[in-house]
mmCIF file of C-alpha atoms and ligand atoms in Angstrom:
data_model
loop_
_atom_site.group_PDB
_atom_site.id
_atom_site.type_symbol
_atom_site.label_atom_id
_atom_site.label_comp_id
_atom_site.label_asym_id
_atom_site.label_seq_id
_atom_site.Cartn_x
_atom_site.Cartn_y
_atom_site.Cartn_z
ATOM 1 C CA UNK A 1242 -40.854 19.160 -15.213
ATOM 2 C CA UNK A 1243 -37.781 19.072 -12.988
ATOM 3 C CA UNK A 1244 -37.015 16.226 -11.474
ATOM 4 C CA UNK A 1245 -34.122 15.339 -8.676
ATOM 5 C CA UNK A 1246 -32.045 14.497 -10.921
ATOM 6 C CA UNK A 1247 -31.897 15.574 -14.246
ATOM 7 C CA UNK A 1248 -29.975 18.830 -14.272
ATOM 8 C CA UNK A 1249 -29.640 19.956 -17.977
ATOM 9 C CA UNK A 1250 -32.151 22.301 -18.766
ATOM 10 C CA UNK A 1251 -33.065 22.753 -22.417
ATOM 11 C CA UNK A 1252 -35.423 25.023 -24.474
ATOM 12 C CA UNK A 1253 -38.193 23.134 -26.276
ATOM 13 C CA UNK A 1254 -40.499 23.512 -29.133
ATOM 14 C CA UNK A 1255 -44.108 21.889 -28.367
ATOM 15 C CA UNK A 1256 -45.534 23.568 -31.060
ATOM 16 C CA UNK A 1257 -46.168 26.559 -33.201
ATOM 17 C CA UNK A 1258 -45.249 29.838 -30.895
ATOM 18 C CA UNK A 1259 -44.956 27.429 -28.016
ATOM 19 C CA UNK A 1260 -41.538 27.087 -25.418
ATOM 20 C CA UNK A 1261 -40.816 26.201 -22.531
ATOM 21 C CA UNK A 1262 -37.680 25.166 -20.579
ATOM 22 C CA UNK A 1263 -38.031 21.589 -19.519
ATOM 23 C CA UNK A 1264 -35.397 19.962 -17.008
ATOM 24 C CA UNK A 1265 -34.000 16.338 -18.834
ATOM 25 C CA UNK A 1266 -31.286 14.018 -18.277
ATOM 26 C CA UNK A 1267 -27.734 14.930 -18.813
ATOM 27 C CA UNK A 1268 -27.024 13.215 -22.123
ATOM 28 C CA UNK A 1269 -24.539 9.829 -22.431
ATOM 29 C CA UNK A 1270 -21.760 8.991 -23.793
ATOM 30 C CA UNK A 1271 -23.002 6.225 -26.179
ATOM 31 C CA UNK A 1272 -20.195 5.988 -27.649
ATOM 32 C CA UNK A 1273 -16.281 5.849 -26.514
ATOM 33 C CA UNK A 1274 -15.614 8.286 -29.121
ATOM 34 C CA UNK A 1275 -18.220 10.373 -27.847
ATOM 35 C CA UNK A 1276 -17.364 14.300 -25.509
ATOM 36 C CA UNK A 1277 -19.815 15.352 -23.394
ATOM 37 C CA UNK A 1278 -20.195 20.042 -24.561
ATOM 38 C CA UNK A 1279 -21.389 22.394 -21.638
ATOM 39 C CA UNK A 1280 -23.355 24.663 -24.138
ATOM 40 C CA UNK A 1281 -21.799 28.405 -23.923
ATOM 41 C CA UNK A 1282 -23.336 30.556 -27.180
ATOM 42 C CA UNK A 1283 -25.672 29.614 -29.269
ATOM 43 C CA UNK A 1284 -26.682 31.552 -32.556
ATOM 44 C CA UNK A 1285 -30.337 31.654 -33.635
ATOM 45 C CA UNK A 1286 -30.935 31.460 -37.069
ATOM 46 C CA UNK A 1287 -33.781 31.339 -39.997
ATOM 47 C CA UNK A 1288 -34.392 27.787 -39.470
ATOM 48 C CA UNK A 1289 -34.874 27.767 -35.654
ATOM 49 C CA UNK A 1290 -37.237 30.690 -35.878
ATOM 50 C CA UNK A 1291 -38.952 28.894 -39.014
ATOM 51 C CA UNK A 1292 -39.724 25.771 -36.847
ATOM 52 C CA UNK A 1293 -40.526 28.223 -33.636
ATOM 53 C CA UNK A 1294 -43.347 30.149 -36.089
ATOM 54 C CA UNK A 1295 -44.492 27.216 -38.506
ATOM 55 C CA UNK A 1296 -43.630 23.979 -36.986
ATOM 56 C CA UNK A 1297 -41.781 22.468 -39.859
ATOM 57 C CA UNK A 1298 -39.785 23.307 -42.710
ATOM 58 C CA UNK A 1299 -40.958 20.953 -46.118
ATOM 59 C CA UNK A 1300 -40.968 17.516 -45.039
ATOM 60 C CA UNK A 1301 -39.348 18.207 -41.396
ATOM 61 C CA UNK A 1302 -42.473 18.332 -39.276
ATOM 62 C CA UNK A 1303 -42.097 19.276 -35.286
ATOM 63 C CA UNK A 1304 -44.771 16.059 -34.302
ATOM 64 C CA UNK A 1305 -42.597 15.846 -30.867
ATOM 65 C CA UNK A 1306 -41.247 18.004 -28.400
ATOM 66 C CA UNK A 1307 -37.914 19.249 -29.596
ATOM 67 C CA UNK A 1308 -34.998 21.078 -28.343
ATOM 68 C CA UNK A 1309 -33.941 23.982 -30.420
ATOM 69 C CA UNK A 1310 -30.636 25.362 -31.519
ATOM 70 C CA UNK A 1311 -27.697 24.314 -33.837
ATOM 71 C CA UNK A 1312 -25.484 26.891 -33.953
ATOM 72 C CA UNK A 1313 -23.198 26.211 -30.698
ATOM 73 C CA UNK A 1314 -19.830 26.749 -29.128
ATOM 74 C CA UNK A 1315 -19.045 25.029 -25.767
ATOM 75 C CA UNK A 1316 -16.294 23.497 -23.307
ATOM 76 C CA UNK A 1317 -15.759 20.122 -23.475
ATOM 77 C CA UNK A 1318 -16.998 18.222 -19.469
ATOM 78 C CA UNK A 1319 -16.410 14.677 -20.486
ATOM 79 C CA UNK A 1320 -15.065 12.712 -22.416
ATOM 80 C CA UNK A 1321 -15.228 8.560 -23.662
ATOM 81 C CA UNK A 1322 -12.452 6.461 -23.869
ATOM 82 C CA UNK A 1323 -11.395 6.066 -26.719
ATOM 83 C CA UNK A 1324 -11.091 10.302 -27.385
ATOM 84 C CA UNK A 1325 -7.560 11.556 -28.275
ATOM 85 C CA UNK A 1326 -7.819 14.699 -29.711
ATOM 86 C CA UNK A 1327 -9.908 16.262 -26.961
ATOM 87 C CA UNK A 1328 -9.830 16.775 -23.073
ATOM 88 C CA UNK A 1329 -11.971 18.682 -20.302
ATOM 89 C CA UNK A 1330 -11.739 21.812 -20.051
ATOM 90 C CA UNK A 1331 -11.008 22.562 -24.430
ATOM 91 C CA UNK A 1332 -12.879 24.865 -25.829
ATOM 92 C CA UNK A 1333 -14.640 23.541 -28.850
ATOM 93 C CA UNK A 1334 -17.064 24.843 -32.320
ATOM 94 C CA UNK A 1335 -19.873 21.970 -32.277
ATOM 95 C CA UNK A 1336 -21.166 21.047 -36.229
ATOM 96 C CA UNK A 1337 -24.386 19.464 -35.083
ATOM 97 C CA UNK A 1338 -24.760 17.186 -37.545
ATOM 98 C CA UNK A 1339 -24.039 13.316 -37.354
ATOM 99 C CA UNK A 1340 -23.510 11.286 -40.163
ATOM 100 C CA UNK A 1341 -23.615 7.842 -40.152
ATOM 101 C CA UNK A 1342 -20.258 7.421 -41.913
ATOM 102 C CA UNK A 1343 -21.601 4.069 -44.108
ATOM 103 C CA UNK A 1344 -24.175 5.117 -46.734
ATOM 104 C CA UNK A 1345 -23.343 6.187 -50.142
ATOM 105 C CA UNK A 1346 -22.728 9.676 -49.982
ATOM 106 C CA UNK A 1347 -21.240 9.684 -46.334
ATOM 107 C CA UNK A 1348 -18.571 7.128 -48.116
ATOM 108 C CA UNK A 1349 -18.053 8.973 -51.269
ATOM 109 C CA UNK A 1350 -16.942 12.005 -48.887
ATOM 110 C CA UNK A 1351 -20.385 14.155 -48.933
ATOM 111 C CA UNK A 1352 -21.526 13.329 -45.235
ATOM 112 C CA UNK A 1353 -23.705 16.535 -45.371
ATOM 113 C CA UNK A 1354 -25.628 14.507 -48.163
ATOM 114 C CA UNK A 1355 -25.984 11.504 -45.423
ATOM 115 C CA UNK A 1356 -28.998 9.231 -45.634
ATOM 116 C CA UNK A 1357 -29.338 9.069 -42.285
ATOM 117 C CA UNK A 1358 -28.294 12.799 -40.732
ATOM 118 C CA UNK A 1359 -28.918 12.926 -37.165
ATOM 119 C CA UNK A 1360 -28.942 16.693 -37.576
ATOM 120 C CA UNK A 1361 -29.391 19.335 -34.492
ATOM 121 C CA UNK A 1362 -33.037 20.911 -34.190
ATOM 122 C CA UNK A 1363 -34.623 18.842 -37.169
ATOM 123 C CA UNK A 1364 -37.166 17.067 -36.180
ATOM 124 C CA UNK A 1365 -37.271 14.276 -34.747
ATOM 125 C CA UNK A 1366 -33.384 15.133 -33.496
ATOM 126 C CA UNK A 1367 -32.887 17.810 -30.441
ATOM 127 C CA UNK A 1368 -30.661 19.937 -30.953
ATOM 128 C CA UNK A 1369 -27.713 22.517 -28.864
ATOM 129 C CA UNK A 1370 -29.940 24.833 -26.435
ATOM 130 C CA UNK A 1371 -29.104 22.620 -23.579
ATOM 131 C CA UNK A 1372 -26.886 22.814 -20.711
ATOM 132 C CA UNK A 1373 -25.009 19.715 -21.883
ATOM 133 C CA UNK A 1374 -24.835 18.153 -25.916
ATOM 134 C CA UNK A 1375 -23.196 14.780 -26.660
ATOM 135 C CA UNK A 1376 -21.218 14.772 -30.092
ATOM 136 C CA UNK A 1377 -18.698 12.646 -31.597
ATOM 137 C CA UNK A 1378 -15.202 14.132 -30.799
ATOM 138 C CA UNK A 1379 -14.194 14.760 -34.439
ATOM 139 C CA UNK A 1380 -17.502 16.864 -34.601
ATOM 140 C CA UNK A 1381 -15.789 19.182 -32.313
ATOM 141 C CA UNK A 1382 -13.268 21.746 -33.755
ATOM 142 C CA UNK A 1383 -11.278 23.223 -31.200
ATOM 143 C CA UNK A 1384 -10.955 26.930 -30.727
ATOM 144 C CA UNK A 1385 -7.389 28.586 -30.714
ATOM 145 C CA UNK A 1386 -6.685 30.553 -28.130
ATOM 146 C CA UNK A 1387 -7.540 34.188 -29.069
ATOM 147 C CA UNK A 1388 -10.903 32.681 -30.296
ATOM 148 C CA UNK A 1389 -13.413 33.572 -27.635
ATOM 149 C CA UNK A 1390 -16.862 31.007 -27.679
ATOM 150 C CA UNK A 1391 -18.878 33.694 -28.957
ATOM 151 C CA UNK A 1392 -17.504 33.675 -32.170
ATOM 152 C CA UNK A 1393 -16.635 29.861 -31.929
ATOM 153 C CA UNK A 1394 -20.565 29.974 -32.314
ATOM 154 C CA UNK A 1395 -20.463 31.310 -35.382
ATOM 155 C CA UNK A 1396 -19.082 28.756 -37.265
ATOM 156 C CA UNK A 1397 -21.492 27.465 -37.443
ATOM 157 C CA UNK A 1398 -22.853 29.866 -40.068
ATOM 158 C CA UNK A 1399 -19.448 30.601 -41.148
ATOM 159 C CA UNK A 1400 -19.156 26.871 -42.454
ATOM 160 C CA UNK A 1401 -22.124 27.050 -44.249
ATOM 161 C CA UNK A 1402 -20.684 29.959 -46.244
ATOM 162 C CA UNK A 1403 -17.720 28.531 -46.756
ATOM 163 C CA UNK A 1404 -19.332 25.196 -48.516
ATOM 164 C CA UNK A 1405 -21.651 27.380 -50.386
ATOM 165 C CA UNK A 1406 -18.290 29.665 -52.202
ATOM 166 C CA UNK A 1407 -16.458 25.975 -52.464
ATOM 167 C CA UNK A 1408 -19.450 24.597 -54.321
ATOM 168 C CA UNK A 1409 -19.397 27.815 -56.556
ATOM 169 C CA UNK A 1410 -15.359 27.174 -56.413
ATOM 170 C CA UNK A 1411 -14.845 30.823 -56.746
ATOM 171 C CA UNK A 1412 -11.073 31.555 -57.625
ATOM 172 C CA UNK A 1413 -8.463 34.764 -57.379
ATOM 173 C CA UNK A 1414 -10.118 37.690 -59.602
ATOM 174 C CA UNK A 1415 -13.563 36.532 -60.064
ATOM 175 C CA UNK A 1416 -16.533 38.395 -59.764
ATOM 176 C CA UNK A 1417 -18.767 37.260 -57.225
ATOM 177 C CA UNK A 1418 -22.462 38.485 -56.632
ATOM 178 C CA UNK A 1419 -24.379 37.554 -53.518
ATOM 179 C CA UNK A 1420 -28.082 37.879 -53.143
ATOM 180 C CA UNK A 1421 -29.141 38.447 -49.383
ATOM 181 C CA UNK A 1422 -27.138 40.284 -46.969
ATOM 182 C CA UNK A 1423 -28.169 38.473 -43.799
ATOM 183 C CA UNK A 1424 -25.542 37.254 -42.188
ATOM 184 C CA UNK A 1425 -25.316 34.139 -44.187
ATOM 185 C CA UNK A 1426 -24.992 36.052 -46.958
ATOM 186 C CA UNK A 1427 -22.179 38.555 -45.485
ATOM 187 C CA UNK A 1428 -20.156 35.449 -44.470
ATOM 188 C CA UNK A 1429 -20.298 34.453 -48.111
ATOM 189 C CA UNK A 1430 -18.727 37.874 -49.324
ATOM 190 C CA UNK A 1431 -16.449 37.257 -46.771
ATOM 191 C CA UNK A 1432 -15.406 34.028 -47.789
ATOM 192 C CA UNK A 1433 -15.383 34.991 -51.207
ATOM 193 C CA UNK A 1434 -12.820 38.220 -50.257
ATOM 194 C CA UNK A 1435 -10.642 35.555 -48.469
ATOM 195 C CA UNK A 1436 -10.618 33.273 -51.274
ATOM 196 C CA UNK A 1437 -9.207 36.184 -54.013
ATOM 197 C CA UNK A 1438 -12.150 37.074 -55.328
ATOM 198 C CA UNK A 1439 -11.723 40.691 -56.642
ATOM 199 C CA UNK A 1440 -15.300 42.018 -56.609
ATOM 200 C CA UNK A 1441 -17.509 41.106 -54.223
ATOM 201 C CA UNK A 1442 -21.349 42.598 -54.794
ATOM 202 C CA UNK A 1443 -24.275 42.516 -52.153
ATOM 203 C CA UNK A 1444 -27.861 42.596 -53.304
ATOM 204 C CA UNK A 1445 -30.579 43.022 -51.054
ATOM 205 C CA UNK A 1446 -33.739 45.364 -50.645
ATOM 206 C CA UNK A 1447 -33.007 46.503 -47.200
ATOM 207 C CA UNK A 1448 -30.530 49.444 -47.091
ATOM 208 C CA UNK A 1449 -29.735 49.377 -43.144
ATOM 209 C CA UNK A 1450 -28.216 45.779 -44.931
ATOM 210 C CA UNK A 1451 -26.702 47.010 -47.904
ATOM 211 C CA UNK A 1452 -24.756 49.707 -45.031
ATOM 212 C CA UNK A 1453 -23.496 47.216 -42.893
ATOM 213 C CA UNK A 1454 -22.533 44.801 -45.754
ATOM 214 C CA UNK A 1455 -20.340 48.342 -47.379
ATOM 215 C CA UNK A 1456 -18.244 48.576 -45.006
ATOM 216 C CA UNK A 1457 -17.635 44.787 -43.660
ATOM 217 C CA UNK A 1458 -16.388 42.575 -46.903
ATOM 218 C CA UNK A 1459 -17.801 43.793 -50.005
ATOM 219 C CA UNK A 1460 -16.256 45.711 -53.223
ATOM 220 C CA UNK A 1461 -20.078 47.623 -53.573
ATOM 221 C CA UNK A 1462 -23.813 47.070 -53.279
ATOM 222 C CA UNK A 1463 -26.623 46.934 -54.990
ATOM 223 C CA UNK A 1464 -30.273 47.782 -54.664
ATOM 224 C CA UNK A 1465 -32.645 46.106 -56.827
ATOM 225 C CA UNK A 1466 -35.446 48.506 -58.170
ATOM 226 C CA UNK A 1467 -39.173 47.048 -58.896
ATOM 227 C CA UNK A 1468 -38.103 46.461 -62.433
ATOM 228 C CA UNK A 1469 -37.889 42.778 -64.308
ATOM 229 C CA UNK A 1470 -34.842 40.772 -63.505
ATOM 230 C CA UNK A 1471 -32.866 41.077 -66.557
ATOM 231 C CA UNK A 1472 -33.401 44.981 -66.102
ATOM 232 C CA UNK A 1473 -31.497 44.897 -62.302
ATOM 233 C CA UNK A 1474 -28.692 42.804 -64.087
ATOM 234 C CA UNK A 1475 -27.794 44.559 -66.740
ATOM 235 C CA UNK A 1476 -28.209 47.621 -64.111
ATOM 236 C CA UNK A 1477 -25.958 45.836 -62.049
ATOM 237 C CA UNK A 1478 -23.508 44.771 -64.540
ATOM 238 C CA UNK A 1479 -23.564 48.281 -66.077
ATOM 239 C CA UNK A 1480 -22.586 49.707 -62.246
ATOM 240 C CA UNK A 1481 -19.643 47.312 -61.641
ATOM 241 C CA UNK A 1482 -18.179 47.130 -65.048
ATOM 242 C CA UNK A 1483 -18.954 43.350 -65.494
ATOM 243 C CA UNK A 1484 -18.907 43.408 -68.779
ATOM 244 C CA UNK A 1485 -20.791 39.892 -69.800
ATOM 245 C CA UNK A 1486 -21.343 39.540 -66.569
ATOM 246 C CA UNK A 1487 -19.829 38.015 -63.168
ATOM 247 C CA UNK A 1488 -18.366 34.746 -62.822
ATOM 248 C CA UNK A 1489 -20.767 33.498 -59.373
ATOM 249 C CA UNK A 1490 -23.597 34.520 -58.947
ATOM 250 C CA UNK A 1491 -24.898 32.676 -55.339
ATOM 251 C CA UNK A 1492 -28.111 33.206 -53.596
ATOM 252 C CA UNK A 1493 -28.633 33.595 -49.669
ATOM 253 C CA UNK A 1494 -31.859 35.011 -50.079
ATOM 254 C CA UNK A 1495 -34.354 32.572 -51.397
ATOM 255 C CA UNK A 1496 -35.979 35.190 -52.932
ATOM 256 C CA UNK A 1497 -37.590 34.425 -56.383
ATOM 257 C CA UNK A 1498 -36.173 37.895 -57.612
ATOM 258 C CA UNK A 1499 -33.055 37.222 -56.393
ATOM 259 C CA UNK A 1500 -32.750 33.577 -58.275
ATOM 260 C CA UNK A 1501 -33.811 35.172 -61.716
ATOM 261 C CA UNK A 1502 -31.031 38.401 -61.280
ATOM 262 C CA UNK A 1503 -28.519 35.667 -60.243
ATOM 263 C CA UNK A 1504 -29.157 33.789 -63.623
ATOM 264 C CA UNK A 1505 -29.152 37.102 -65.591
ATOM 265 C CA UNK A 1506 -26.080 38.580 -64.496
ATOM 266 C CA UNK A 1507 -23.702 35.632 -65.034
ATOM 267 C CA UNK A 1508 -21.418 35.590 -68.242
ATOM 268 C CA UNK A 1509 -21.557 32.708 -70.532
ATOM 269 C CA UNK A 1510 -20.337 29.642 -68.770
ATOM 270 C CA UNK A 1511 -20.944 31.376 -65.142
ATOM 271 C CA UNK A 1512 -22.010 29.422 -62.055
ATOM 272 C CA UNK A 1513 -24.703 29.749 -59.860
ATOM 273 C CA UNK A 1514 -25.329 28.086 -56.630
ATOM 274 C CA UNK A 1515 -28.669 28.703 -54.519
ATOM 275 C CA UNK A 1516 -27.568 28.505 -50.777
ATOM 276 C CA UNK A 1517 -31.240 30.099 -49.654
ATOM 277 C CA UNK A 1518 -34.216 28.017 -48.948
ATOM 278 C CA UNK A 1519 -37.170 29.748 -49.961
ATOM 279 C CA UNK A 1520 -40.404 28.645 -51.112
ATOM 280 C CA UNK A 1521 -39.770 25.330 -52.011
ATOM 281 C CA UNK A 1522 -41.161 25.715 -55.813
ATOM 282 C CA UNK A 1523 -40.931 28.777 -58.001
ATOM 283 C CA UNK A 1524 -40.506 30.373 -61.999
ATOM 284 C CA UNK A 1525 -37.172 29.777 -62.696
ATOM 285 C CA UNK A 1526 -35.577 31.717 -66.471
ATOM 286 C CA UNK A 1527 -34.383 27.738 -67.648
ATOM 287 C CA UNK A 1528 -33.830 29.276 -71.076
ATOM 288 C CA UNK A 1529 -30.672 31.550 -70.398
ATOM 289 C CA UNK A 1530 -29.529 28.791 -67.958
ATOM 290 C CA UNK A 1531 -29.073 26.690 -70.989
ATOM 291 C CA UNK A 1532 -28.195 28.846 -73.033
ATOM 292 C CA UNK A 1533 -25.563 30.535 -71.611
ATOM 293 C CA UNK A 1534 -24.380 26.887 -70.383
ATOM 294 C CA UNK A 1535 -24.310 27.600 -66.598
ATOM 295 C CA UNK A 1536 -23.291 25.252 -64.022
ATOM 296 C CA UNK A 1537 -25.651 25.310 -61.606
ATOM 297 C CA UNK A 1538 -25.389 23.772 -58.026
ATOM 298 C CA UNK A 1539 -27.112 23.483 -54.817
ATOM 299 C CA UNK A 1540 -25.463 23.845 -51.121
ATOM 300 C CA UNK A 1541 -26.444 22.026 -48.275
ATOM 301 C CA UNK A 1542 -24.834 22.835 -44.467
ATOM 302 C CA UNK A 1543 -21.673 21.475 -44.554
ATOM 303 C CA UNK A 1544 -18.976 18.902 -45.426
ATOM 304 C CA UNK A 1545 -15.736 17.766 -45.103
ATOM 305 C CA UNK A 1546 -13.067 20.557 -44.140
ATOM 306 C CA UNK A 1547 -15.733 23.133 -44.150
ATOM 307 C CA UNK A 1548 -15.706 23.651 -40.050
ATOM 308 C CA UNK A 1549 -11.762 23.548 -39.837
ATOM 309 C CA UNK A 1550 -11.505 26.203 -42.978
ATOM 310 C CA UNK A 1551 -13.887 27.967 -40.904
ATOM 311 C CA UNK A 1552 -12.057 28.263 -37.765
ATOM 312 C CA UNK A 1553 -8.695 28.757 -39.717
ATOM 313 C CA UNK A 1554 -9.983 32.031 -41.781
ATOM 314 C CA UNK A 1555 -10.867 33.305 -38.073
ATOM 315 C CA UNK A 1556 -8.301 32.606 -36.656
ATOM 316 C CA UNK A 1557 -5.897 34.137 -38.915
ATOM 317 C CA UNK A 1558 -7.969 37.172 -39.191
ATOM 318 C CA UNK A 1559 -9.053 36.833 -42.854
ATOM 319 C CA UNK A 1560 -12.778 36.783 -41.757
ATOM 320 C CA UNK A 1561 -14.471 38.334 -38.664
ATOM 321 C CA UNK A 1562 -17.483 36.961 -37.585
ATOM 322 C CA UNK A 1563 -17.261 39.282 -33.801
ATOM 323 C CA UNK A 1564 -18.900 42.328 -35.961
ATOM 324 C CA UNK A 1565 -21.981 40.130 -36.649
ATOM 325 C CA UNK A 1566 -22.723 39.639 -33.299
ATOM 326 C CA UNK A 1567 -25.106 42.228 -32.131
ATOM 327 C CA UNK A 1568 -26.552 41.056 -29.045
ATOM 328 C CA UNK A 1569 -26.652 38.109 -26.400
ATOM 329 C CA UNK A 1570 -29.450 37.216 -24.059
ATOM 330 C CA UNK A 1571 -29.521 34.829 -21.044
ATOM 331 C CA UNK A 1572 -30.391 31.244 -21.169
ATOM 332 C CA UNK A 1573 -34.093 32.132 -19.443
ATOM 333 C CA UNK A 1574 -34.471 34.963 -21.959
ATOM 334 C CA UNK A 1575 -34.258 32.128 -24.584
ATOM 335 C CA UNK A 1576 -37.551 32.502 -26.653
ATOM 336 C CA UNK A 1577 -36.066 36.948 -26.598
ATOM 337 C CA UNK A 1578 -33.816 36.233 -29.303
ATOM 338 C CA UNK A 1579 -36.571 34.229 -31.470
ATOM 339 C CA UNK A 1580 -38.487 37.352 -31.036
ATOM 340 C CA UNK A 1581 -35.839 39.350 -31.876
ATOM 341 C CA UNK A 1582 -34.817 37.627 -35.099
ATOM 342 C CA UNK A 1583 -38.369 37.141 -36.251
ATOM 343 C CA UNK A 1584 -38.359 41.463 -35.881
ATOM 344 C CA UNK A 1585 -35.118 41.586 -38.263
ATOM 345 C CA UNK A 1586 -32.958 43.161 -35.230
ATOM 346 C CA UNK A 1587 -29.492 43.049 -35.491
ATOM 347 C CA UNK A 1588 -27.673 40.511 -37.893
ATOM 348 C CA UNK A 1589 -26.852 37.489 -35.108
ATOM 349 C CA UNK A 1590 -28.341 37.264 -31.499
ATOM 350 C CA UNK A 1591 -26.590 34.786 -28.967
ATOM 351 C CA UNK A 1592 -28.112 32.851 -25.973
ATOM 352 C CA UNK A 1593 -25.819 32.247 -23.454
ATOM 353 C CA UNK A 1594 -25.490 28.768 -22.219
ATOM 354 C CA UNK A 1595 -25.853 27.842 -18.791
ATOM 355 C CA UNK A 1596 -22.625 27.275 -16.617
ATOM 356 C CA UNK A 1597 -21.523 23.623 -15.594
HETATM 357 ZN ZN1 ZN B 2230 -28.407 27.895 -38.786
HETATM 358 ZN ZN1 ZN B 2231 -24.401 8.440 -44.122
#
């Protein structure tokens, strides 16, 4: 429903397999802190297409109409008085995720853990696949020069790989094994590379994956076979001479499989952190968690430092998020790249924003 004068057309979930573009007022400045983004790129991701197909995601339930997208790179058309670091014109990563900066968590310096997360695309918030977005300016990161938007869109993903091998606080020399080679996944081999580790493994049951992961920033691969977990670890350990086993084991998969191999092929004293969402409840082998004494973490988005590392290990070449991208589509041909995810095509499809 266009009107006269709203002119910032967004993409909206109404419900389960149902879009449309809807025309709605160019968002404020509430703040004087507050930029005002023209959207550019936009990634789609797991979650998008999860709300797009279901509707919700656990407790997030799509009751209103809600703009999609989270994953966005754009130039910077306004800006409120009190912003320093930013002008008109910059060219800027967007982390679409407010925190409220006084709870608990947001003061003990986890904002991603923030009671009250006014986070992109979950419901009831709108999120990026708009002409214009309104963020905070230090929710902006700016993009050097030689970064182009497309991949400023993909730090998105980027940071939440890089929070997920910080939680698992993966060091020079480990051995690092990474379950799910979507592009979450790949970013966390890559991460893990940049951060010394000196084997990096990809799991996943899809081969065309397991290819693509060989030759961008992994030491080898690995195919699970139909057999019981601890029978793929010790394969797995067997195949990259881990002897006791690797020192991370994360998950980007939220596979069931992949959570029990991840907990069998650690050494004593390993760590595991589960980055994929899955089904929300599942068998889990407790015993050789305990006793092999493994710390075990979870990983949520991201927190503070995550986007800047993100931008720096870009920017300096240590990880490249441009061989990801396998396809953009115009704003109008929005709902394409759903489709296209949903069919497992390519590793990341863009939509391109509309022009201020
Ligand atoms: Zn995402
Ligand atoms: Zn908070």
């Amino acid at each position: 429903m266009a009107t006269a004068t709203a002119q910032n057309l967004s993409f909206v979930l109404e419900g389960i397999h149902q879009v449309k573009f809807e025309d709605r007022p160019i968002p404020e400045l509430k703040n004087a802190h507050d930029v005002i983004i023209n959207v550019k790129y936009t990634g789609i991701c797991g979650s998008d297409v999860h709300y797009w197909e279901h509707g919700s995601i656990g407790s997030f339930v799509v009751k209103d109409p809600m703009v999609l997208g989270h994953e966005s790179a754009g130039v910077i058309s306004k800006v409120g008085s009190a912003v320093t670091s930013l002008k008109v014109g910059d060219r800027v990563a967007m982390e679409p995720g407010i925190a409220c900066r006084r709870c608990e968590p947001c003061k003990g310096g986890k904002y991603n853990l923030c009671e009250n997360m006014e986070f992109a695309a979950t419901p009831p918030y709108d999120g990026t696949l708009a002409k214009y977005y309104v963020l905070p300016e230090d929710f902006c990161y700016k993009l050097p020069e030689h970064l182009s938007l497309q991949e400023g869109a993909l730090m998105e993903p980027l940071s939440v790989a890089v929070h997920i091998v910080r939680q698992a606080q993966v060091s020079p020399g480990q051995s690092v094994v990474v379950f799910g080679a979507g592009p979450v996944g790949l970013l966390c081999c890559a991460v893990a590379t940049a951060f010394g580790a000196s084997k990096v493994i990809a799991v996943d049951i899809q081969k065309p994956r397991l290819d693509f992961a060989k030759d961008y920033a992994v030491t080898s691969t690995f195919m699970p076979s139909k057999a019981p977990a601890t029978e793929n670890a010790e394969r797995l350990k067997r195949e990259n001479d881990l002897g006791g086993g690797a020192d991370v084991a994360i998950d980007a998969s939220g596979a069931e499989p992949s959570v029990h191999t991840g907990i069998h092929v650690l050494r004593n004293g390993g760590t595991y952190v589960q980055g994929g969402m899955g089904r929300s409840e599942m068998n889990f082998p407790i015993m050789a968690a305990c006793s092999k004494e493994l710390n075990i973490k979870g990983s949520f988005r991201y927190g503070s430092g995550d986007y800047k590392l993100a931008v720096q290990l870009v920017s300096t070449g240590k990880v490249d998020v441009k061989r990801l991208i396998t396809g953009t589509v115009k704003f109008e041909e929005a709902e394409q790249a759903f489709k296209e995810v949903k069919a497992g095509k390519g590793i990341k499809t863009l939509i391109a924003g509309i022009d201020a």
